[in-house]
Amino acid sequence: MENAITAGAMQLAVLSSHHFRELQRQGVPLRAVLVGEQNGTCRQTHILWLRADALLDSPERPLALASSRSREEIARFLSHAHEAAPPDFRHLKVPKDIDALLSVAFGMADAALATRAAADDLFKANPTQAARLSAYGAEVVDLYPVVAALDPDHPPTADAIRLLERMGDTPEGRQCLLLLGLDRFRPLDDELRKELAP
Amino acid sequence: MTSRRFIPLAILAFLLAATIPAHAQQERVWILNSDRSIERYRVTHDAFKEAWGEPTVDIDLGRLRLDSYEVARRSAATPPSAVYCIGSKAYILATQLMPDRRIILTSAINWKRLPIAPTRAVVASEMGIAAQLTLFRHFFPDVRRIGLVCSRVYNREWTVAAQAVADEMDITLEIRLVDHEAQAPAALEKVLPNVDALWLIADPVVLADSAASRHLLNRAASAGVPVFTFSMSLLEMGATLAITPDDATIGRQAAALLRDGADTSREIVEPAGSSIGLNLQAVDASRIRFNEKALDSVDRLIR
């Protein structure tokens, strides 16, 4: 993506707030203009969910950790949330957060890194299984995906940004947002911009 | 391919092993793929290799049109440390030629009918019952009564297990067991008026052919009853929600079983990742409330 942006082939991108910060660090001159929102908030909470009988520090084998995130993302989360002694883990990559949580509930993994929203979904669908999970360690809060542009004031780009902001006004647009797990894109205020600083 | 056909191969493997010096042997994991040209086998294979991260010996039984004697010769010359079998053809061959090796099986639809001895492990080819029911309720939160029409011979035991899981989730299963394909339409008519959804499971009697499947789907659609199923093909034919295992996750689970599992224990695990298909036309036509917030879990959408 960074190549396409720096080559000018891509003027506008929807990307994770982490990826946006990474590109900023690399000097890609992107400006964030919109941020995703769900249930009235722009922030999602990532939590390590443990099965009741899981051992964090088993001498025999590392923690079997299911997540849709990459191994690097998980390691970064653990170093934030468990600064003193991040647990050793074996990564089982699954497609979705709900898969990660079901893997723990049904014994295919010891732990899952997933959002609180996904755990709420599991609790609604199967409270008995959800009750077998417990949140462990600190939460890490991050923004939902952002819309960023090389030159947001360039007229075609500005038009596209306005379209994205109004996506929720049509049934088709709303459906696309729901597929991304969002209710809408809203403009960034100064406080949110600060959170996106690299 | 029957196992009897492999008996001479096993003898050959034994003779070859006895004549090849031990120092020629170097142990690696073998990936025995029944047919790599099948996409889901290929995806599973590649995901295993990436997760395993060490060199493997890859044998494609489909591409080579493999002379099974060649596999026997190779297994005798350089016995693998373990064998990862993709599909039942590979598994049958491996169990005949290398019965003392650790063997992991995935992607075999008929795995329950294969002998799974100790030292062998399986990733099942279907999502677990509880995971499926949980996902059904994630998409359709008000579902309370689910209808099932399936064959007594193939699925009676499965329905007993499903009933127990459903009871824990406060879901009622309305089950009709049939003995012949011809009984399925009448059984369906009895079920449809009493249920919120119909669950079509893999059943060679009820889903005997595409005409039978189409009839079930059409009748459910006429009654405004959504159909949950295990198959993306049935989704394309009109089913509402399809939940299938994610093939890449299966490959990763196989690697984890090989790395972490005890060599001597028989392990059977359920797929940890799902691939979810949703037919929005069928959703719109159904009477039951749909949770639109679940759309972010959908991998394949039919509009």
PDB file of N, CA, C and O in Angstrom, chain A residues 38-39 90 92-96 98-99 102-103 106 108 121-122 125-126 128 174-175 178-181 183, chain B residues 130-131 134 137-138 169 246 249 252-253 259-260 270-274 280 292-293 295-297 299 301 303:
ATOM      1  N   GLN A  38     -18.473   2.731  15.837  1.00  0.00           N
ATOM      2  CA  GLN A  38     -19.470   1.678  16.057  1.00  0.00           C
ATOM      3  C   GLN A  38     -20.100   1.884  17.434  1.00  0.00           C
ATOM      4  O   GLN A  38     -19.385   2.154  18.413  1.00  0.00           O
ATOM      5  N   ASN A  39     -21.383   1.752  17.497  1.00  0.00           N
ATOM      6  CA  ASN A  39     -22.117   1.923  18.764  1.00  0.00           C
ATOM      7  C   ASN A  39     -21.722   3.219  19.468  1.00  0.00           C
ATOM      8  O   ASN A  39     -21.527   3.248  20.681  1.00  0.00           O
ATOM      9  N   ARG A  90       2.024 -19.783  21.631  1.00  0.00           N
ATOM     10  CA  ARG A  90       2.012 -20.419  20.315  1.00  0.00           C
ATOM     11  C   ARG A  90       0.788 -19.870  19.579  1.00  0.00           C
ATOM     12  O   ARG A  90      -0.329 -19.974  20.076  1.00  0.00           O
ATOM     13  N   LEU A  92      -2.211 -19.487  17.010  1.00  0.00           N
ATOM     14  CA  LEU A  92      -3.107 -20.153  16.061  1.00  0.00           C
ATOM     15  C   LEU A  92      -3.901 -19.056  15.365  1.00  0.00           C
ATOM     16  O   LEU A  92      -4.788 -18.443  15.970  1.00  0.00           O
ATOM     17  N   LYS A  93      -3.553 -18.807  14.114  1.00  0.00           N
ATOM     18  CA  LYS A  93      -4.232 -17.723  13.397  1.00  0.00           C
ATOM     19  C   LYS A  93      -5.592 -18.222  12.891  1.00  0.00           C
ATOM     20  O   LYS A  93      -5.673 -19.268  12.252  1.00  0.00           O
ATOM     21  N   VAL A  94      -6.620 -17.469  13.201  1.00  0.00           N
ATOM     22  CA  VAL A  94      -7.986 -17.797  12.773  1.00  0.00           C
ATOM     23  C   VAL A  94      -8.548 -16.590  12.015  1.00  0.00           C
ATOM     24  O   VAL A  94      -8.014 -15.486  12.134  1.00  0.00           O
ATOM     25  N   PRO A  95      -9.604 -16.800  11.232  1.00  0.00           N
ATOM     26  CA  PRO A  95     -10.066 -15.683  10.390  1.00  0.00           C
ATOM     27  C   PRO A  95     -10.687 -14.514  11.153  1.00  0.00           C
ATOM     28  O   PRO A  95     -10.551 -13.375  10.746  1.00  0.00           O
ATOM     29  N   LYS A  96     -11.390 -14.791  12.254  1.00  0.00           N
ATOM     30  CA  LYS A  96     -12.186 -13.732  12.877  1.00  0.00           C
ATOM     31  C   LYS A  96     -12.079 -13.777  14.394  1.00  0.00           C
ATOM     32  O   LYS A  96     -11.771 -14.824  14.970  1.00  0.00           O
ATOM     33  N   ILE A  98     -14.511 -13.806  16.500  1.00  0.00           N
ATOM     34  CA  ILE A  98     -15.478 -14.750  17.088  1.00  0.00           C
ATOM     35  C   ILE A  98     -14.934 -16.181  17.018  1.00  0.00           C
ATOM     36  O   ILE A  98     -15.167 -16.993  17.920  1.00  0.00           O
ATOM     37  N   ASP A  99     -14.155 -16.490  15.968  1.00  0.00           N
ATOM     38  CA  ASP A  99     -13.518 -17.816  15.889  1.00  0.00           C
ATOM     39  C   ASP A  99     -12.513 -17.989  17.033  1.00  0.00           C
ATOM     40  O   ASP A  99     -12.425 -19.066  17.635  1.00  0.00           O
ATOM     41  N   LEU A 102     -14.449 -18.612  20.193  1.00  0.00           N
ATOM     42  CA  LEU A 102     -15.044 -19.956  20.193  1.00  0.00           C
ATOM     43  C   LEU A 102     -13.967 -21.024  20.379  1.00  0.00           C
ATOM     44  O   LEU A 102     -14.207 -22.053  21.013  1.00  0.00           O
ATOM     45  N   SER A 103     -12.772 -20.776  19.843  1.00  0.00           N
ATOM     46  CA  SER A 103     -11.671 -21.739  20.010  1.00  0.00           C
ATOM     47  C   SER A 103     -11.327 -21.920  21.482  1.00  0.00           C
ATOM     48  O   SER A 103     -11.008 -23.021  21.922  1.00  0.00           O
ATOM     49  N   PHE A 106     -14.364 -23.718  23.300  1.00  0.00           N
ATOM     50  CA  PHE A 106     -14.523 -25.141  22.992  1.00  0.00           C
ATOM     51  C   PHE A 106     -13.218 -25.925  23.043  1.00  0.00           C
ATOM     52  O   PHE A 106     -13.117 -27.037  22.527  1.00  0.00           O
ATOM     53  N   MET A 108     -10.043 -25.518  21.771  1.00  0.00           N
ATOM     54  CA  MET A 108      -9.002 -25.630  20.751  1.00  0.00           C
ATOM     55  C   MET A 108      -7.825 -24.706  21.051  1.00  0.00           C
ATOM     56  O   MET A 108      -6.764 -24.824  20.441  1.00  0.00           O
ATOM     57  N   ASP A 121     -20.623 -10.196  21.697  1.00  0.00           N
ATOM     58  CA  ASP A 121     -21.402 -10.979  20.717  1.00  0.00           C
ATOM     59  C   ASP A 121     -21.524 -12.427  21.175  1.00  0.00           C
ATOM     60  O   ASP A 121     -22.595 -13.031  21.096  1.00  0.00           O
ATOM     61  N   LEU A 122     -20.399 -12.989  21.633  1.00  0.00           N
ATOM     62  CA  LEU A 122     -20.420 -14.377  22.090  1.00  0.00           C
ATOM     63  C   LEU A 122     -21.322 -14.511  23.318  1.00  0.00           C
ATOM     64  O   LEU A 122     -22.068 -15.489  23.445  1.00  0.00           O
ATOM     65  N   ALA A 125     -24.859 -14.693  22.187  1.00  0.00           N
ATOM     66  CA  ALA A 125     -25.213 -15.902  21.441  1.00  0.00           C
ATOM     67  C   ALA A 125     -25.133 -17.157  22.307  1.00  0.00           C
ATOM     68  O   ALA A 125     -25.920 -18.082  22.136  1.00  0.00           O
ATOM     69  N   ASN A 126     -24.192 -17.191  23.230  1.00  0.00           N
ATOM     70  CA  ASN A 126     -23.997 -18.406  24.029  1.00  0.00           C
ATOM     71  C   ASN A 126     -23.407 -18.032  25.392  1.00  0.00           C
ATOM     72  O   ASN A 126     -22.197 -18.177  25.622  1.00  0.00           O
ATOM     73  N   THR A 128     -23.421 -19.381  28.255  1.00  0.00           N
ATOM     74  CA  THR A 128     -22.762 -20.448  29.033  1.00  0.00           C
ATOM     75  C   THR A 128     -21.302 -20.575  28.629  1.00  0.00           C
ATOM     76  O   THR A 128     -20.407 -20.672  29.474  1.00  0.00           O
ATOM     77  N   ARG A 174     -24.689   1.514   3.895  1.00  0.00           N
ATOM     78  CA  ARG A 174     -24.769   1.048   5.281  1.00  0.00           C
ATOM     79  C   ARG A 174     -24.343  -0.427   5.379  1.00  0.00           C
ATOM     80  O   ARG A 174     -23.643  -0.827   6.299  1.00  0.00           O
ATOM     81  N   GLN A 175     -24.746  -1.198   4.361  1.00  0.00           N
ATOM     82  CA  GLN A 175     -24.363  -2.610   4.354  1.00  0.00           C
ATOM     83  C   GLN A 175     -22.835  -2.766   4.248  1.00  0.00           C
ATOM     84  O   GLN A 175     -22.241  -3.608   4.926  1.00  0.00           O
ATOM     85  N   LEU A 178     -21.370  -2.087   7.582  1.00  0.00           N
ATOM     86  CA  LEU A 178     -21.577  -3.200   8.518  1.00  0.00           C
ATOM     87  C   LEU A 178     -20.618  -4.353   8.232  1.00  0.00           C
ATOM     88  O   LEU A 178     -20.165  -5.041   9.152  1.00  0.00           O
ATOM     89  N   LEU A 179     -20.301  -4.553   6.953  1.00  0.00           N
ATOM     90  CA  LEU A 179     -19.337  -5.608   6.615  1.00  0.00           C
ATOM     91  C   LEU A 179     -17.959  -5.298   7.196  1.00  0.00           C
ATOM     92  O   LEU A 179     -17.172  -6.195   7.483  1.00  0.00           O
ATOM     93  N   LEU A 180     -17.686  -4.005   7.377  1.00  0.00           N
ATOM     94  CA  LEU A 180     -16.415  -3.601   8.004  1.00  0.00           C
ATOM     95  C   LEU A 180     -16.537  -3.555   9.533  1.00  0.00           C
ATOM     96  O   LEU A 180     -15.564  -3.232  10.220  1.00  0.00           O
ATOM     97  N   GLY A 181     -17.729  -3.817  10.039  1.00  0.00           N
ATOM     98  CA  GLY A 181     -17.924  -3.751  11.484  1.00  0.00           C
ATOM     99  C   GLY A 181     -18.101  -2.324  11.979  1.00  0.00           C
ATOM    100  O   GLY A 181     -17.797  -2.027  13.141  1.00  0.00           O
ATOM    101  N   ASP A 183     -20.531   1.512  11.970  1.00  0.00           N
ATOM    102  CA  ASP A 183     -21.822   2.149  11.719  1.00  0.00           C
ATOM    103  C   ASP A 183     -21.668   3.337  10.779  1.00  0.00           C
ATOM    104  O   ASP A 183     -22.578   3.679  10.034  1.00  0.00           O
TER     105      ASP A 183
ATOM    106  N   ALA B 130     -21.679 -27.219  18.762  1.00  0.00           N
ATOM    107  CA  ALA B 130     -21.878 -26.043  19.617  1.00  0.00           C
ATOM    108  C   ALA B 130     -21.442 -24.757  18.909  1.00  0.00           C
ATOM    109  O   ALA B 130     -22.094 -23.715  19.031  1.00  0.00           O
ATOM    110  N   ALA B 131     -20.345 -24.844  18.175  1.00  0.00           N
ATOM    111  CA  ALA B 131     -19.882 -23.653  17.441  1.00  0.00           C
ATOM    112  C   ALA B 131     -20.913 -23.250  16.395  1.00  0.00           C
ATOM    113  O   ALA B 131     -21.219 -22.056  16.230  1.00  0.00           O
ATOM    114  N   THR B 134     -23.938 -21.709  18.070  1.00  0.00           N
ATOM    115  CA  THR B 134     -23.596 -20.368  18.572  1.00  0.00           C
ATOM    116  C   THR B 134     -23.611 -19.362  17.429  1.00  0.00           C
ATOM    117  O   THR B 134     -24.144 -18.248  17.564  1.00  0.00           O
ATOM    118  N   ARG B 137     -27.062 -18.480  16.241  1.00  0.00           N
ATOM    119  CA  ARG B 137     -27.731 -17.524  17.128  1.00  0.00           C
ATOM    120  C   ARG B 137     -27.090 -16.132  17.041  1.00  0.00           C
ATOM    121  O   ARG B 137     -27.749 -15.144  17.308  1.00  0.00           O
ATOM    122  N   HIS B 138     -25.812 -16.099  16.691  1.00  0.00           N
ATOM    123  CA  HIS B 138     -25.164 -14.799  16.481  1.00  0.00           C
ATOM    124  C   HIS B 138     -25.852 -14.063  15.326  1.00  0.00           C
ATOM    125  O   HIS B 138     -26.105 -12.858  15.399  1.00  0.00           O
ATOM    126  N   MET B 169     -28.204 -24.799  25.289  1.00  0.00           N
ATOM    127  CA  MET B 169     -28.369 -23.437  24.766  1.00  0.00           C
ATOM    128  C   MET B 169     -29.830 -23.017  24.717  1.00  0.00           C
ATOM    129  O   MET B 169     -30.157 -21.985  24.130  1.00  0.00           O
ATOM    130  N   ASP B 246     -12.669 -23.154   7.953  1.00  0.00           N
ATOM    131  CA  ASP B 246     -11.695 -22.400   7.150  1.00  0.00           C
ATOM    132  C   ASP B 246     -10.512 -23.329   6.858  1.00  0.00           C
ATOM    133  O   ASP B 246      -9.865 -23.843   7.783  1.00  0.00           O
ATOM    134  N   THR B 249      -6.984 -22.495   8.340  1.00  0.00           N
ATOM    135  CA  THR B 249      -6.885 -22.741   9.791  1.00  0.00           C
ATOM    136  C   THR B 249      -6.693 -24.231  10.074  1.00  0.00           C
ATOM    137  O   THR B 249      -5.952 -24.608  10.987  1.00  0.00           O
ATOM    138  N   ARG B 252      -3.122 -25.026   9.764  1.00  0.00           N
ATOM    139  CA  ARG B 252      -2.365 -24.524  10.925  1.00  0.00           C
ATOM    140  C   ARG B 252      -2.609 -25.399  12.151  1.00  0.00           C
ATOM    141  O   ARG B 252      -1.702 -25.653  12.946  1.00  0.00           O
ATOM    142  N   GLN B 253      -3.847 -25.859  12.316  1.00  0.00           N
ATOM    143  CA  GLN B 253      -4.137 -26.741  13.456  1.00  0.00           C
ATOM    144  C   GLN B 253      -3.380 -28.057  13.337  1.00  0.00           C
ATOM    145  O   GLN B 253      -2.917 -28.608  14.342  1.00  0.00           O
ATOM    146  N   ARG B 259       3.241 -30.413  16.401  1.00  0.00           N
ATOM    147  CA  ARG B 259       4.286 -29.802  17.219  1.00  0.00           C
ATOM    148  C   ARG B 259       4.036 -30.013  18.716  1.00  0.00           C
ATOM    149  O   ARG B 259       4.947 -30.299  19.470  1.00  0.00           O
ATOM    150  N   ASP B 260       2.772 -29.880  19.098  1.00  0.00           N
ATOM    151  CA  ASP B 260       2.469 -29.857  20.539  1.00  0.00           C
ATOM    152  C   ASP B 260       1.825 -31.129  21.062  1.00  0.00           C
ATOM    153  O   ASP B 260       1.812 -31.369  22.256  1.00  0.00           O
ATOM    154  N   GLU B 270     -11.822 -30.123  16.778  1.00  0.00           N
ATOM    155  CA  GLU B 270     -12.749 -29.464  15.853  1.00  0.00           C
ATOM    156  C   GLU B 270     -12.036 -28.320  15.145  1.00  0.00           C
ATOM    157  O   GLU B 270     -11.089 -27.747  15.693  1.00  0.00           O
ATOM    158  N   PRO B 271     -12.493 -27.966  13.967  1.00  0.00           N
ATOM    159  CA  PRO B 271     -11.897 -26.813  13.277  1.00  0.00           C
ATOM    160  C   PRO B 271     -12.055 -25.547  14.130  1.00  0.00           C
ATOM    161  O   PRO B 271     -13.115 -25.310  14.711  1.00  0.00           O
ATOM    162  N   ALA B 272     -10.987 -24.753  14.173  1.00  0.00           N
ATOM    163  CA  ALA B 272     -11.023 -23.550  15.007  1.00  0.00           C
ATOM    164  C   ALA B 272     -11.444 -22.306  14.225  1.00  0.00           C
ATOM    165  O   ALA B 272     -11.815 -21.303  14.820  1.00  0.00           O
ATOM    166  N   GLY B 273     -11.370 -22.382  12.916  1.00  0.00           N
ATOM    167  CA  GLY B 273     -11.719 -21.207  12.115  1.00  0.00           C
ATOM    168  C   GLY B 273     -12.914 -21.492  11.229  1.00  0.00           C
ATOM    169  O   GLY B 273     -13.081 -22.611  10.752  1.00  0.00           O
ATOM    170  N   SER B 274     -13.731 -20.478  11.015  1.00  0.00           N
ATOM    171  CA  SER B 274     -14.920 -20.678  10.195  1.00  0.00           C
ATOM    172  C   SER B 274     -14.860 -19.839   8.919  1.00  0.00           C
ATOM    173  O   SER B 274     -14.189 -18.810   8.865  1.00  0.00           O
ATOM    174  N   LEU B 280     -28.223 -12.845   1.235  1.00  0.00           N
ATOM    175  CA  LEU B 280     -29.072 -11.745   1.713  1.00  0.00           C
ATOM    176  C   LEU B 280     -30.498 -11.823   1.167  1.00  0.00           C
ATOM    177  O   LEU B 280     -31.439 -11.393   1.829  1.00  0.00           O
ATOM    178  N   GLU B 292     -27.972  -7.610  11.955  1.00  0.00           N
ATOM    179  CA  GLU B 292     -27.131  -7.034  10.892  1.00  0.00           C
ATOM    180  C   GLU B 292     -25.716  -6.724  11.387  1.00  0.00           C
ATOM    181  O   GLU B 292     -24.780  -6.632  10.595  1.00  0.00           O
ATOM    182  N   LYS B 293     -25.542  -6.606  12.681  1.00  0.00           N
ATOM    183  CA  LYS B 293     -24.191  -6.345  13.213  1.00  0.00           C
ATOM    184  C   LYS B 293     -23.269  -7.562  13.026  1.00  0.00           C
ATOM    185  O   LYS B 293     -22.056  -7.449  13.182  1.00  0.00           O
ATOM    186  N   LEU B 295     -22.796  -8.955  10.281  1.00  0.00           N
ATOM    187  CA  LEU B 295     -22.281  -8.950   8.906  1.00  0.00           C
ATOM    188  C   LEU B 295     -20.758  -8.902   8.847  1.00  0.00           C
ATOM    189  O   LEU B 295     -20.146  -9.382   7.893  1.00  0.00           O
ATOM    190  N   ASP B 296     -20.129  -8.340   9.872  1.00  0.00           N
ATOM    191  CA  ASP B 296     -18.661  -8.256   9.820  1.00  0.00           C
ATOM    192  C   ASP B 296     -17.994  -9.621   9.991  1.00  0.00           C
ATOM    193  O   ASP B 296     -16.777  -9.732   9.858  1.00  0.00           O
ATOM    194  N   SER B 297     -18.781 -10.653  10.281  1.00  0.00           N
ATOM    195  CA  SER B 297     -18.228 -12.020  10.364  1.00  0.00           C
ATOM    196  C   SER B 297     -18.361 -12.777   9.051  1.00  0.00           C
ATOM    197  O   SER B 297     -17.948 -13.934   8.965  1.00  0.00           O
ATOM    198  N   ASP B 299     -17.761 -14.016   5.324  1.00  0.00           N
ATOM    199  CA  ASP B 299     -16.661 -14.124   4.364  1.00  0.00           C
ATOM    200  C   ASP B 299     -17.171 -14.105   2.923  1.00  0.00           C
ATOM    201  O   ASP B 299     -16.449 -13.725   2.020  1.00  0.00           O
ATOM    202  N   LEU B 301     -20.661 -13.186   0.653  1.00  0.00           N
ATOM    203  CA  LEU B 301     -22.000 -12.600   0.691  1.00  0.00           C
ATOM    204  C   LEU B 301     -22.665 -12.760  -0.673  1.00  0.00           C
ATOM    205  O   LEU B 301     -22.079 -12.420  -1.692  1.00  0.00           O
ATOM    206  N   ARG B 303     -25.763 -11.353  -2.729  1.00  0.00           N
ATOM    207  CA  ARG B 303     -26.767 -10.287  -2.662  1.00  0.00           C
ATOM    208  C   ARG B 303     -27.937 -10.605  -3.571  1.00  0.00           C
ATOM    209  O   ARG B 303     -27.777 -11.227  -4.595  1.00  0.00           O
TER     210      ARG B 303
END
